[in-house]
PDB file of C-alpha atoms and ligand atoms in Angstrom:
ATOM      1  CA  UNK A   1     -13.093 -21.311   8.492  1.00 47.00           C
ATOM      2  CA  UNK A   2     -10.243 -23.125   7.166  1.00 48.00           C
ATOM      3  CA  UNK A   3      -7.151 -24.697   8.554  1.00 50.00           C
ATOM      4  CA  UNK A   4      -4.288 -22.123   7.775  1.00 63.00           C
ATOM      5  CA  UNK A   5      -1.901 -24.221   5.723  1.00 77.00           C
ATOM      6  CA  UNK A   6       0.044 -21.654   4.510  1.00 96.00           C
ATOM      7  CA  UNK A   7       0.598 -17.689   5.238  1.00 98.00           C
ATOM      8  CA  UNK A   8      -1.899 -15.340   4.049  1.00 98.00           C
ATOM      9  CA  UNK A   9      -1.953 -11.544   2.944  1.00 99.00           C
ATOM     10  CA  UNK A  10      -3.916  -8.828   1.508  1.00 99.00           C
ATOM     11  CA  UNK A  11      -3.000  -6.221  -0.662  1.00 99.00           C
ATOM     12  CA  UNK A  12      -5.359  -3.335  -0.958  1.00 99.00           C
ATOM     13  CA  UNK A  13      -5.231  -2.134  -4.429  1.00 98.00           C
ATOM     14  CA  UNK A  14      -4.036  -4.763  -5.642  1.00 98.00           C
ATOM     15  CA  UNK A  15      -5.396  -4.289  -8.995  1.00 98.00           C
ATOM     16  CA  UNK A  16      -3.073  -1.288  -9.520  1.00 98.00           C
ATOM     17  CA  UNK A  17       0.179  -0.740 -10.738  1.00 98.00           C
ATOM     18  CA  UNK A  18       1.836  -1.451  -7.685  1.00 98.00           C
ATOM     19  CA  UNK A  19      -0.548  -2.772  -5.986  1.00 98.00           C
ATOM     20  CA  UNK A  20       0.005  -6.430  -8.316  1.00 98.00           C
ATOM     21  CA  UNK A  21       3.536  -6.441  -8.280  1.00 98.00           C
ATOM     22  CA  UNK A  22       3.064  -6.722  -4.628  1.00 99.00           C
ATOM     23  CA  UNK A  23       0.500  -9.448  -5.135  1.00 99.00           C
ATOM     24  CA  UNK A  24       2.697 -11.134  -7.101  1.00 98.00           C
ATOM     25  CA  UNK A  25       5.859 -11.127  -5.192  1.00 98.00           C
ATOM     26  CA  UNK A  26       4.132 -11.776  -1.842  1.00 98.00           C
ATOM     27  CA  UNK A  27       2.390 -14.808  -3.650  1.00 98.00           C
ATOM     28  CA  UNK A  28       6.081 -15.809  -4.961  1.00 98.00           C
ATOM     29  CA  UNK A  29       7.104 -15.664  -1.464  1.00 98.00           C
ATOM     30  CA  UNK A  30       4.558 -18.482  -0.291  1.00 98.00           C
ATOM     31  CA  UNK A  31       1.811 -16.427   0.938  1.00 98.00           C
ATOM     32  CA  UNK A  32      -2.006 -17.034  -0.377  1.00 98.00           C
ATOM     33  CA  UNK A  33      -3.130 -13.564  -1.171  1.00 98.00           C
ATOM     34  CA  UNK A  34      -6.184 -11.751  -1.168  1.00 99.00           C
ATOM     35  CA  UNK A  35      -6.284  -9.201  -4.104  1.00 99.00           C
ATOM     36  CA  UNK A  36      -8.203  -6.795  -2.770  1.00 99.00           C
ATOM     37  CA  UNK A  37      -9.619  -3.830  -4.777  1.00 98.00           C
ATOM     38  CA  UNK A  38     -12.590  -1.226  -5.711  1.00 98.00           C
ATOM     39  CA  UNK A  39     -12.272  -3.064  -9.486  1.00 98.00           C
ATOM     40  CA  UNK A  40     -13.225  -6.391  -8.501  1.00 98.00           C
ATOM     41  CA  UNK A  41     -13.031  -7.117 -12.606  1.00 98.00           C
ATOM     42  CA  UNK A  42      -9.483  -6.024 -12.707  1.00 98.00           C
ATOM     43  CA  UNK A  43      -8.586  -7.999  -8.968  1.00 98.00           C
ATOM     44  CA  UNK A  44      -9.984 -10.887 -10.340  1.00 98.00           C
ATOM     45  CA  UNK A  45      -8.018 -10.492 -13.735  1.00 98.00           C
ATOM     46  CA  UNK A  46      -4.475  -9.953 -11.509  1.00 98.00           C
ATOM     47  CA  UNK A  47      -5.905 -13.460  -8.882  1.00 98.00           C
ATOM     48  CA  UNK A  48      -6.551 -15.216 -11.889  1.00 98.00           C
ATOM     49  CA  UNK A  49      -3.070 -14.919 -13.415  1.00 98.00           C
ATOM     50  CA  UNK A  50      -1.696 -15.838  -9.864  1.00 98.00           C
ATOM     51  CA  UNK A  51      -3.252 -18.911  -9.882  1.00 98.00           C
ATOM     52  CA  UNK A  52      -2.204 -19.856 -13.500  1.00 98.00           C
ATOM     53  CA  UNK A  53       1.177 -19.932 -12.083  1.00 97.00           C
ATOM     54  CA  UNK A  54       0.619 -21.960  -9.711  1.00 98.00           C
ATOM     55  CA  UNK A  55      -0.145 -19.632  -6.511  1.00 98.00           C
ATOM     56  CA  UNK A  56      -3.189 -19.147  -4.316  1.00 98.00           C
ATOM     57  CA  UNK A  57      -4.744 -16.376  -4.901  1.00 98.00           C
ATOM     58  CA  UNK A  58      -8.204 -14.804  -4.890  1.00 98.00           C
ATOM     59  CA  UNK A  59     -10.006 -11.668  -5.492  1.00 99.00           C
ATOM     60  CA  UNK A  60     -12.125  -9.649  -2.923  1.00 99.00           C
ATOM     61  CA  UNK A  61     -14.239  -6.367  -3.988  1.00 98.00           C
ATOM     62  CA  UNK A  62     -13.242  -3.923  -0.944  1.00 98.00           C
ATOM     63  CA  UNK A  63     -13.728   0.160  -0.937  1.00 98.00           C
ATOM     64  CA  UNK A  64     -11.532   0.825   2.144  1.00 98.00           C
ATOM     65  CA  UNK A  65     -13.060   4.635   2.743  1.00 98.00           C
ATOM     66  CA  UNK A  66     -15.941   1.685   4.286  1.00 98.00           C
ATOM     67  CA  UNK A  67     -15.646   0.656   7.672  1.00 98.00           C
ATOM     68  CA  UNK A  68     -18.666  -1.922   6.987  1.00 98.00           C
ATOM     69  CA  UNK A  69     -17.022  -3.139   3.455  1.00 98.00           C
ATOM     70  CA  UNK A  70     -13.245  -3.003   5.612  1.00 99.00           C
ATOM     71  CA  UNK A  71     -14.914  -5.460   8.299  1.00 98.00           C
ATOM     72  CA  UNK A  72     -16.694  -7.885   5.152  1.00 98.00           C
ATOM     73  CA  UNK A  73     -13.023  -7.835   3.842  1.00 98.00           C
ATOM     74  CA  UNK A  74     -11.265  -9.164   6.899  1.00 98.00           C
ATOM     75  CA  UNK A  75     -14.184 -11.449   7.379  1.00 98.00           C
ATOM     76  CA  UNK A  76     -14.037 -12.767   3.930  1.00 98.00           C
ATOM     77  CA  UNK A  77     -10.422 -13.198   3.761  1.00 98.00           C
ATOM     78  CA  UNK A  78     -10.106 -15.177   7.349  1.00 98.00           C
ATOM     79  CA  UNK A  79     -13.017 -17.469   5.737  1.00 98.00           C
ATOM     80  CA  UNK A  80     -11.105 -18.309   2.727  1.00 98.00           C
ATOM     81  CA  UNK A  81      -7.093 -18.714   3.770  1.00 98.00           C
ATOM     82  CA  UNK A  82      -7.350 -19.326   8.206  1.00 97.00           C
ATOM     83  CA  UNK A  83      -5.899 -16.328   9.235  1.00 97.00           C
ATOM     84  CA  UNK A  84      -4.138 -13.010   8.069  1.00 98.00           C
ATOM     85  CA  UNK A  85      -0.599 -12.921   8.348  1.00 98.00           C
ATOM     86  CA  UNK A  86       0.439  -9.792   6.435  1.00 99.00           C
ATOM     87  CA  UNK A  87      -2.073  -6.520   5.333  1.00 99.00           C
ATOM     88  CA  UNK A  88      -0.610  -4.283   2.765  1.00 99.00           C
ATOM     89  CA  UNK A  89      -2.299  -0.570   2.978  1.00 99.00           C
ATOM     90  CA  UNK A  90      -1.282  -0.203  -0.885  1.00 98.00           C
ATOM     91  CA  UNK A  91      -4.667   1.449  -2.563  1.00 98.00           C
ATOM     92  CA  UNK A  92      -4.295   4.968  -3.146  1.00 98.00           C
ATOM     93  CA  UNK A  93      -3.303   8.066  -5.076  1.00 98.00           C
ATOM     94  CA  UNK A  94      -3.438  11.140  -6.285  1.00 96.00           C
ATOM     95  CA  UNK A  95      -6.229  13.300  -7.317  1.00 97.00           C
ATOM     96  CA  UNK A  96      -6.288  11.734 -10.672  1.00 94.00           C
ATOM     97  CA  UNK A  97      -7.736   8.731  -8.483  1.00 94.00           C
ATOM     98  CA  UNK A  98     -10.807  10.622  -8.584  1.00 95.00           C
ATOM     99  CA  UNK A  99     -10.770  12.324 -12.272  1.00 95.00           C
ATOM    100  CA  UNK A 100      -9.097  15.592 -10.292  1.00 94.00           C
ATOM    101  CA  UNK A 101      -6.766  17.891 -11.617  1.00 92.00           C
ATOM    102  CA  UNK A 102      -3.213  19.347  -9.764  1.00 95.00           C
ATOM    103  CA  UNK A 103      -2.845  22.455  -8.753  1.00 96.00           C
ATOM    104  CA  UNK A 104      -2.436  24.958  -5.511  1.00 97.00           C
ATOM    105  CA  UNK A 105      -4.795  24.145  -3.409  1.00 98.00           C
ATOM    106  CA  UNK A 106      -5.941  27.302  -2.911  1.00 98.00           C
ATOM    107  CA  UNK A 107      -8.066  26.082  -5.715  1.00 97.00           C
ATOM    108  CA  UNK A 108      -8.855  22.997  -4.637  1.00 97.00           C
ATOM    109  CA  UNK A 109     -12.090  21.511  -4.882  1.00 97.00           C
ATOM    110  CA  UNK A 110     -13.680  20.494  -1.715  1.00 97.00           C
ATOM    111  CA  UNK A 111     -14.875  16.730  -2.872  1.00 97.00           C
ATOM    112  CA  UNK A 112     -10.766  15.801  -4.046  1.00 98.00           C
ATOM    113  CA  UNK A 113      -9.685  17.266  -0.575  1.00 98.00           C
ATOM    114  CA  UNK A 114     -11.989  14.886   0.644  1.00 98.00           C
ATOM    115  CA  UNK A 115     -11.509  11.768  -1.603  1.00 98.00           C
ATOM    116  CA  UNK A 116      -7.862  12.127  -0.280  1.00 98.00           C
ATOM    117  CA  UNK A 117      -8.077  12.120   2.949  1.00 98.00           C
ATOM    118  CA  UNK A 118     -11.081   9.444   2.248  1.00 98.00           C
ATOM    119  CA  UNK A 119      -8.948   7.143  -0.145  1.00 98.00           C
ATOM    120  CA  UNK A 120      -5.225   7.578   1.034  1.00 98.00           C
ATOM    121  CA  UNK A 121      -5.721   8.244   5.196  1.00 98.00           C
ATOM    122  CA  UNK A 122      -9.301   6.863   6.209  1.00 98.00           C
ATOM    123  CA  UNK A 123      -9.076   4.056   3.963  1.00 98.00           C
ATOM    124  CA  UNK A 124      -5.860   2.786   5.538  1.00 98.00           C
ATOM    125  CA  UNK A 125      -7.126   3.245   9.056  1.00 99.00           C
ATOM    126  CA  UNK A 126     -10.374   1.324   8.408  1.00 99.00           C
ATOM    127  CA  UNK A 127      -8.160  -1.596   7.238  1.00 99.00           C
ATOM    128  CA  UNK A 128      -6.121  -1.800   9.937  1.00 99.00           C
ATOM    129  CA  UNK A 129      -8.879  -1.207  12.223  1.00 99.00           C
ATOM    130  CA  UNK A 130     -10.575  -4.310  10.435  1.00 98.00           C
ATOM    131  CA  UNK A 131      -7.493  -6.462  10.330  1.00 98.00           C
ATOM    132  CA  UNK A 132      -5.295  -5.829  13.192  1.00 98.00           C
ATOM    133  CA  UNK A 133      -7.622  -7.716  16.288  1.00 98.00           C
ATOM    134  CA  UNK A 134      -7.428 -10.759  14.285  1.00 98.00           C
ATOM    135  CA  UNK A 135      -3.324 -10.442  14.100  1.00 98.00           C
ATOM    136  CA  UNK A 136      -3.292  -9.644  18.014  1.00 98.00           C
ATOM    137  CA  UNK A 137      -5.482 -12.584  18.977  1.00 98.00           C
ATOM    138  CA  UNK A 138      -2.683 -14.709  17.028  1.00 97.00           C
ATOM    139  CA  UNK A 139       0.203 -12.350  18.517  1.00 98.00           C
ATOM    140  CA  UNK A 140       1.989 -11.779  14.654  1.00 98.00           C
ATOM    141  CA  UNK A 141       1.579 -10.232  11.777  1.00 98.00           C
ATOM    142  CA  UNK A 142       2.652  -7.129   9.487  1.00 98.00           C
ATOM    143  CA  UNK A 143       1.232  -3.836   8.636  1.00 99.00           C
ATOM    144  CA  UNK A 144       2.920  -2.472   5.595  1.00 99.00           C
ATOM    145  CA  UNK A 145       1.379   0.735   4.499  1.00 98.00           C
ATOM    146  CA  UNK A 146       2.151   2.593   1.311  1.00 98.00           C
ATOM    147  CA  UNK A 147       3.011   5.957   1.671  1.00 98.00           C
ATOM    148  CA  UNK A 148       4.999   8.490  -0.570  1.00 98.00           C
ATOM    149  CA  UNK A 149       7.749  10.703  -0.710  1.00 97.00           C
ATOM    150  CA  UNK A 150       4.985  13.614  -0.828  1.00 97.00           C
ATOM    151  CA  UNK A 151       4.083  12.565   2.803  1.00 98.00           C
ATOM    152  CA  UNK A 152       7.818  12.624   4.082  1.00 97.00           C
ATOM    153  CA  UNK A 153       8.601  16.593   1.835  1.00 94.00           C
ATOM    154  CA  UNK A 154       4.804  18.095   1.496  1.00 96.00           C
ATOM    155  CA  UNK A 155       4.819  18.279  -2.661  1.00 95.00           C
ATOM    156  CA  UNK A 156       3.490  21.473  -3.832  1.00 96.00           C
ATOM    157  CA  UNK A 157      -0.247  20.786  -6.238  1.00 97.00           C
ATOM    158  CA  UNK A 158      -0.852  17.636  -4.659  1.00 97.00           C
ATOM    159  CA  UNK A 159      -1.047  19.286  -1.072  1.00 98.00           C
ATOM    160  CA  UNK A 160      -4.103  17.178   0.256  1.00 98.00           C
ATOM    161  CA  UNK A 161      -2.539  13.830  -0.862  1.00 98.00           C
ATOM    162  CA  UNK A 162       0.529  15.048   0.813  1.00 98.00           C
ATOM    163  CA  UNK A 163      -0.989  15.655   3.753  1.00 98.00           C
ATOM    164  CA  UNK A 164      -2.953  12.181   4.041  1.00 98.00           C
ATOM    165  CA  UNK A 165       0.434  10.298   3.263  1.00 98.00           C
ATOM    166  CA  UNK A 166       1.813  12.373   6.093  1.00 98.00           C
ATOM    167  CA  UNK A 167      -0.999  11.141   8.470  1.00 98.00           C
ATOM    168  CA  UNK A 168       0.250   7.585   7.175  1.00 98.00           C
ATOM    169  CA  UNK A 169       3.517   7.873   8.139  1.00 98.00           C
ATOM    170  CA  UNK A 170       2.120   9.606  11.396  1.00 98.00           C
ATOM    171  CA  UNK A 171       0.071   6.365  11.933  1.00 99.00           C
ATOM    172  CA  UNK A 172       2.526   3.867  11.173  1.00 99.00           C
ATOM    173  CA  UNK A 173       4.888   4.814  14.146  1.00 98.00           C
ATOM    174  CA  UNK A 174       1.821   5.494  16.496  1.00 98.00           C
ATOM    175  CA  UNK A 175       0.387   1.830  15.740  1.00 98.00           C
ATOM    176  CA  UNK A 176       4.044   0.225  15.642  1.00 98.00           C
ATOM    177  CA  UNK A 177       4.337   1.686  19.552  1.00 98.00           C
ATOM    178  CA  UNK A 178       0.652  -0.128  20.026  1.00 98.00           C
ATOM    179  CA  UNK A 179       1.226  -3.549  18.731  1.00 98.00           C
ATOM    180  CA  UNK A 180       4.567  -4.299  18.976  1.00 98.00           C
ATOM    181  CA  UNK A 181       4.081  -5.624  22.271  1.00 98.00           C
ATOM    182  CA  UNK A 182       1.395  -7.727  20.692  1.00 98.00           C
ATOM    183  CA  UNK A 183       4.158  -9.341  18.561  1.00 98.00           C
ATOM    184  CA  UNK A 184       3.101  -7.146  15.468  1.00 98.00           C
ATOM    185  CA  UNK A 185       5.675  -4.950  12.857  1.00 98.00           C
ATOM    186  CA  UNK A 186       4.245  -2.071  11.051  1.00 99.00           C
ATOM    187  CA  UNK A 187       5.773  -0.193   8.339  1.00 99.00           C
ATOM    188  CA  UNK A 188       5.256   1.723   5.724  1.00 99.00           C
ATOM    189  CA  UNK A 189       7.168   1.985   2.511  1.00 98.00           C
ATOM    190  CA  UNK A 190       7.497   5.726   0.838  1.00 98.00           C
ATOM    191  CA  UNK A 191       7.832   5.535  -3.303  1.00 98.00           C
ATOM    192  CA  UNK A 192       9.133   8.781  -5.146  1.00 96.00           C
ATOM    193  CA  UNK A 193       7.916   8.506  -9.019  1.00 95.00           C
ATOM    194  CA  UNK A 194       6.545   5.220 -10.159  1.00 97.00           C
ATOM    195  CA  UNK A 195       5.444   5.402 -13.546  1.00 95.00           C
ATOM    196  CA  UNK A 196       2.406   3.372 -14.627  1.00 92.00           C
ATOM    197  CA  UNK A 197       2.279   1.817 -18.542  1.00 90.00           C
ATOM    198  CA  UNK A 198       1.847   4.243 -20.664  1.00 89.00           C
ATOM    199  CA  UNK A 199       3.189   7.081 -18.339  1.00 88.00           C
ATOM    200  CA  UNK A 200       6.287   9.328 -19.423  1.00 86.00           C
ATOM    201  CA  UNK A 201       9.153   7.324 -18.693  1.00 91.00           C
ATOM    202  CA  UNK A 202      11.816  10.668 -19.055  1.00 91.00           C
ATOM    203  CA  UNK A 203      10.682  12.588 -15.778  1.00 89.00           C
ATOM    204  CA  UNK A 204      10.985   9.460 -14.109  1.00 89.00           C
ATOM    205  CA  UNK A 205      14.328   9.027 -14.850  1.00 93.00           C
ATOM    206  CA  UNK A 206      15.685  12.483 -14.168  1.00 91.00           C
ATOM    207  CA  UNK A 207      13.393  13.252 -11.040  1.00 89.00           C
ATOM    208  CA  UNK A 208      16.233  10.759  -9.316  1.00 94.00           C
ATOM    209  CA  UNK A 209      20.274   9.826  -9.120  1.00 94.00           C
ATOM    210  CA  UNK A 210      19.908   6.872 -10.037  1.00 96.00           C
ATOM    211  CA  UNK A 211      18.854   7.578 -13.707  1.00 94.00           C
ATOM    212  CA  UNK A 212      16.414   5.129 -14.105  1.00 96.00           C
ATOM    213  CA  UNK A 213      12.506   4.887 -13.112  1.00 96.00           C
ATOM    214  CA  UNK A 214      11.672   3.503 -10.276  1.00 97.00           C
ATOM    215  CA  UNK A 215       9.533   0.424 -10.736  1.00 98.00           C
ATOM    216  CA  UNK A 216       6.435  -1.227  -9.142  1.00 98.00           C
ATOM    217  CA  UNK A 217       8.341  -4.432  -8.720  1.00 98.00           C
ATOM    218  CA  UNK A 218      10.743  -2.022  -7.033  1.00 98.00           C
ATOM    219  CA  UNK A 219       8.503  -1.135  -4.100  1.00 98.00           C
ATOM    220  CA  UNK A 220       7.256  -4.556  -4.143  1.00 99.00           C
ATOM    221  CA  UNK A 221      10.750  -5.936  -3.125  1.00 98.00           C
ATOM    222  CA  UNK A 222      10.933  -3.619  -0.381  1.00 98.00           C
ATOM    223  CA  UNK A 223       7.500  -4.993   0.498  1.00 99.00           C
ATOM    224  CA  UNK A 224       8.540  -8.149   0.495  1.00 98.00           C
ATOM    225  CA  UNK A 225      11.208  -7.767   2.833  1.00 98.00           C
ATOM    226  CA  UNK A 226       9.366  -5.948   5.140  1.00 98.00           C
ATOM    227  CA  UNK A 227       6.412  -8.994   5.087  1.00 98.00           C
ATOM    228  CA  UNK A 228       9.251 -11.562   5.227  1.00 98.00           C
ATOM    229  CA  UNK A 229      11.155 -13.441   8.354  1.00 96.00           C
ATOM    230  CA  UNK A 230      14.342 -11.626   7.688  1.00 97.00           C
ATOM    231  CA  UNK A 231      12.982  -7.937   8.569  1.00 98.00           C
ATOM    232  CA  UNK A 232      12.191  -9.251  12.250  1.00 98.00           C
ATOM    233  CA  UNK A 233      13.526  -6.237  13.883  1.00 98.00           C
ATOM    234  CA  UNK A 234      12.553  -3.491  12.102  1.00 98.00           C
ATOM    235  CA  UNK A 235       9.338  -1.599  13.090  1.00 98.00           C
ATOM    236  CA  UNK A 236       7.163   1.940  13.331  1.00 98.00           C
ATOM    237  CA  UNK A 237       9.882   3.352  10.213  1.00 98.00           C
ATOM    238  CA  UNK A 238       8.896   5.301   7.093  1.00 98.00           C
ATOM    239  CA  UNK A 239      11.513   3.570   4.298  1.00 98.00           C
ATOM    240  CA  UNK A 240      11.685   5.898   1.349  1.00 98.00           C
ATOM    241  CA  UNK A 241      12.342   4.151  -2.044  1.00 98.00           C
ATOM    242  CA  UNK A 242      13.325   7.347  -4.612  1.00 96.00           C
ATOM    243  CA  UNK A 243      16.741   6.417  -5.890  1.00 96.00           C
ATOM    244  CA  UNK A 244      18.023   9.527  -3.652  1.00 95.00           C
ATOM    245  CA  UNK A 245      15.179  12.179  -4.935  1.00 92.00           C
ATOM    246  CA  UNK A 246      13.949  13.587  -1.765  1.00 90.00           C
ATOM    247  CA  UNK A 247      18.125  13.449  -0.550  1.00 89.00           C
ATOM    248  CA  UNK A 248      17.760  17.378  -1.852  1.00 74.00           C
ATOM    249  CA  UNK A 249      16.791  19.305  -5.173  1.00 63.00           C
ATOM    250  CA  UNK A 250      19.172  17.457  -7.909  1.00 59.00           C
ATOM    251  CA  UNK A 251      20.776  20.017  -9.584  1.00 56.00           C
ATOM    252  CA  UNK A 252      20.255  20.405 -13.343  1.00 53.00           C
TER     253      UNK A 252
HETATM  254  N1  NAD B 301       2.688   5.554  -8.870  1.00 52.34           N
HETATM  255  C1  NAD B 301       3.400   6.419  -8.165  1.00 52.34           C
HETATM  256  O1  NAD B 301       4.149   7.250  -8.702  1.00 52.34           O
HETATM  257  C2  NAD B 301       3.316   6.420  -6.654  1.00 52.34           C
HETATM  258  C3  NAD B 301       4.269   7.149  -5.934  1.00 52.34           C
HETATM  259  C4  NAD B 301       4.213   7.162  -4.541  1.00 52.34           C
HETATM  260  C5  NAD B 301       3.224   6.441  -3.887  1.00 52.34           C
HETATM  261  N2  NAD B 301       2.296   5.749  -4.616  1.00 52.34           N
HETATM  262  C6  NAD B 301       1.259   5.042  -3.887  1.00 52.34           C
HETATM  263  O2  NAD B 301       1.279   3.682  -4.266  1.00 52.34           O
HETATM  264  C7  NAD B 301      -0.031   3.131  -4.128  1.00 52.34           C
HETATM  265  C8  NAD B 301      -0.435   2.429  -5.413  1.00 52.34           C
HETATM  266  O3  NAD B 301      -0.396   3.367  -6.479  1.00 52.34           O
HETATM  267  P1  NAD B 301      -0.390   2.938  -8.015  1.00 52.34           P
HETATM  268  O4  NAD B 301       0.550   3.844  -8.708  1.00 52.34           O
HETATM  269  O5  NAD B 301      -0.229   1.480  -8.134  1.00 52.34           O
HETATM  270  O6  NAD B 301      -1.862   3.384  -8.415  1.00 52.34           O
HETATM  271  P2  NAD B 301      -2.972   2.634  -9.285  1.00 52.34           P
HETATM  272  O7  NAD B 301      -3.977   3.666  -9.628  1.00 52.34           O
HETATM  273  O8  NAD B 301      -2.359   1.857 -10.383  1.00 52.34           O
HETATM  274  O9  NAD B 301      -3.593   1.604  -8.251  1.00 52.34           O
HETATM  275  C9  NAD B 301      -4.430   2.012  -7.202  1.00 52.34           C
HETATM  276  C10 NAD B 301      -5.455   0.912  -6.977  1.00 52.34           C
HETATM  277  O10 NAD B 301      -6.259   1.271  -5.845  1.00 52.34           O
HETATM  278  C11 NAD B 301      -7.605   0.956  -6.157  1.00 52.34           C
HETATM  279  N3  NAD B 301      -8.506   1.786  -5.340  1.00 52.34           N
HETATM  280  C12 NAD B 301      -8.773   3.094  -5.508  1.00 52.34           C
HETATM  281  N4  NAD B 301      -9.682   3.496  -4.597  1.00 52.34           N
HETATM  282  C13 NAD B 301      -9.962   2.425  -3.835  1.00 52.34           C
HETATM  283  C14 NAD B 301     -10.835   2.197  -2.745  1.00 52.34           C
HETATM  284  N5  NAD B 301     -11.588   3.187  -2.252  1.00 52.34           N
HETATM  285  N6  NAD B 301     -10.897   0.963  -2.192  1.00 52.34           N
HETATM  286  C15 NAD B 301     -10.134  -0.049  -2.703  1.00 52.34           C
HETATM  287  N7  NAD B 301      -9.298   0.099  -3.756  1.00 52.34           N
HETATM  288  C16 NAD B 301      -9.220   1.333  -4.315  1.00 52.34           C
HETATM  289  C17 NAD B 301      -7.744   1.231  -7.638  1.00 52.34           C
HETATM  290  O11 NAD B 301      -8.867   0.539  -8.193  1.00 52.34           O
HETATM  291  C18 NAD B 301      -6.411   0.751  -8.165  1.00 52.34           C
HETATM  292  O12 NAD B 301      -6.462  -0.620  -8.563  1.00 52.34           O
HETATM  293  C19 NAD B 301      -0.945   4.297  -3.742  1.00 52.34           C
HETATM  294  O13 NAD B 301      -1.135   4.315  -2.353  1.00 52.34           O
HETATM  295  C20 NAD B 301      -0.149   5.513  -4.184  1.00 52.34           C
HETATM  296  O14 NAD B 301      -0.489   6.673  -3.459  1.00 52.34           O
HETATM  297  C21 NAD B 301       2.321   5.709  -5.983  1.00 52.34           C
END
């Protein structure tokens, strides 16, 4: 194992959308960071741009609905950067995750319902699980999870996601009551629409009152923050990041 010389994090999915803008602002911020992903091609893609700028970064192939391949990930990261300072619980999504459809859920097909909950509620427990002795034997660290505002309102069509988001949020203040004697913050930070590349910009924009998307680098601020010294106070919260969406229906 190696001498910690600087902070370390991981970001789960961080091969995503949001999931590198993370990567990259944490890595801004002085942390070495573990890009952590199913895509290993597309983590190592996102690590090796970080480190053409200057930063430490490196790639880990992780599916966190694993316990085993959770564990190898905490193991692997420790090996490399010392220690683990901040986990991000960022991979996740919707059913089109898993090449599902929306609709009611009446209709729902049983192995989506259970990608969800796999993907968006085990997955971040099995991280945490993995991760979180090594921050209380060193008495610090963060836990930022990535919710969503369907977690916080229950979005009709995407009812299972909704419901594993809510078990997020549930988690985050359970765990925040555990640790925080243990010298340990968790959060978790709840997006409303964050349109990918190549998404439809237009909904974005009118879903809040701000009148603009919301973007990846966005949430990743709000990440940041939440990782970072200034936040020291601030645990076991949901922060919702919608530009005022889920304030109440905006009106036509
Ligand atoms: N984009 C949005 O509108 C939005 C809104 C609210 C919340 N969120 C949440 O933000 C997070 C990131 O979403 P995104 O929009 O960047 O999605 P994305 O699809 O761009 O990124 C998700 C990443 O997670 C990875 N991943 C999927 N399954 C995995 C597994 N089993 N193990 C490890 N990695 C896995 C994918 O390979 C991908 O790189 C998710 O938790 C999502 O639910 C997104």
């Amino acid at each position: 194992m190696s001498h910690p010389t600087q902070p370390a994090a991981i970001v789960t999915g961080g091969a995503g959308h949001i999931g590198q803008a993370i990567a990259a602002g944490l890595a801004a911020d002085g942390f070495a960071v573990a890009v952590a992903d199913l895509d290993l091609v597309r983590a190592q893609a996102v690590a090796d741009r970080l480190a053409a700028d200057g930063r430490r970064a490196i790639a880990v192939a992780v599916d966190v609905c694993s316990y085993a391949s959770a564990q190898c990930l905490a193991a692997t990261v420790l090996e490399a950067f010392g220690a683990i300072d901040v986990l991000v619980n960022n991979a996740g999504g919707s059913a089109r995750l898993v090449g599902g459809g929306y609709g009611p859920f009446h209709e729902a097909e049983e192995r989506v319902i259970a990608a969800m909950i796999d993907i968006n509620l085990k997955g971040p427990l099995f991280v945490t699980r993995a991760v979180a002795p090594y921050m209380v034997a060193r008495r610090q660290g963060r836990i930022v999870q990535v919710g969503s505002i369907c977690g916080v309102q229950g979005t009709e069509n995407v009812a299972d996601y909704s419901a594993a988001k809510g078990g997020v949020i549930a988690f985050t203040k359970a765990l925040a009551k555990e640790l925080g004697a243990h010298g340990i913050l968790v959060n978790c930070v709840s997006p409303g629409l964050v349109p990918r590349p190549g998404e439809e910009l237009e909904r974005a924009r009118q879903s809040n009152y701000l009148g603009r998307a919301c973007t990846a680098e966005d949430v990743a601020e709000l990440v940041r923050f939440l990782a970072g010294e200034k936040s020291g106070f601030i645990t076991g919260h949901n922060h919702v990041i919608d530009g005022g969406r889920s304030l109440a229906m905006k009106t036509a």
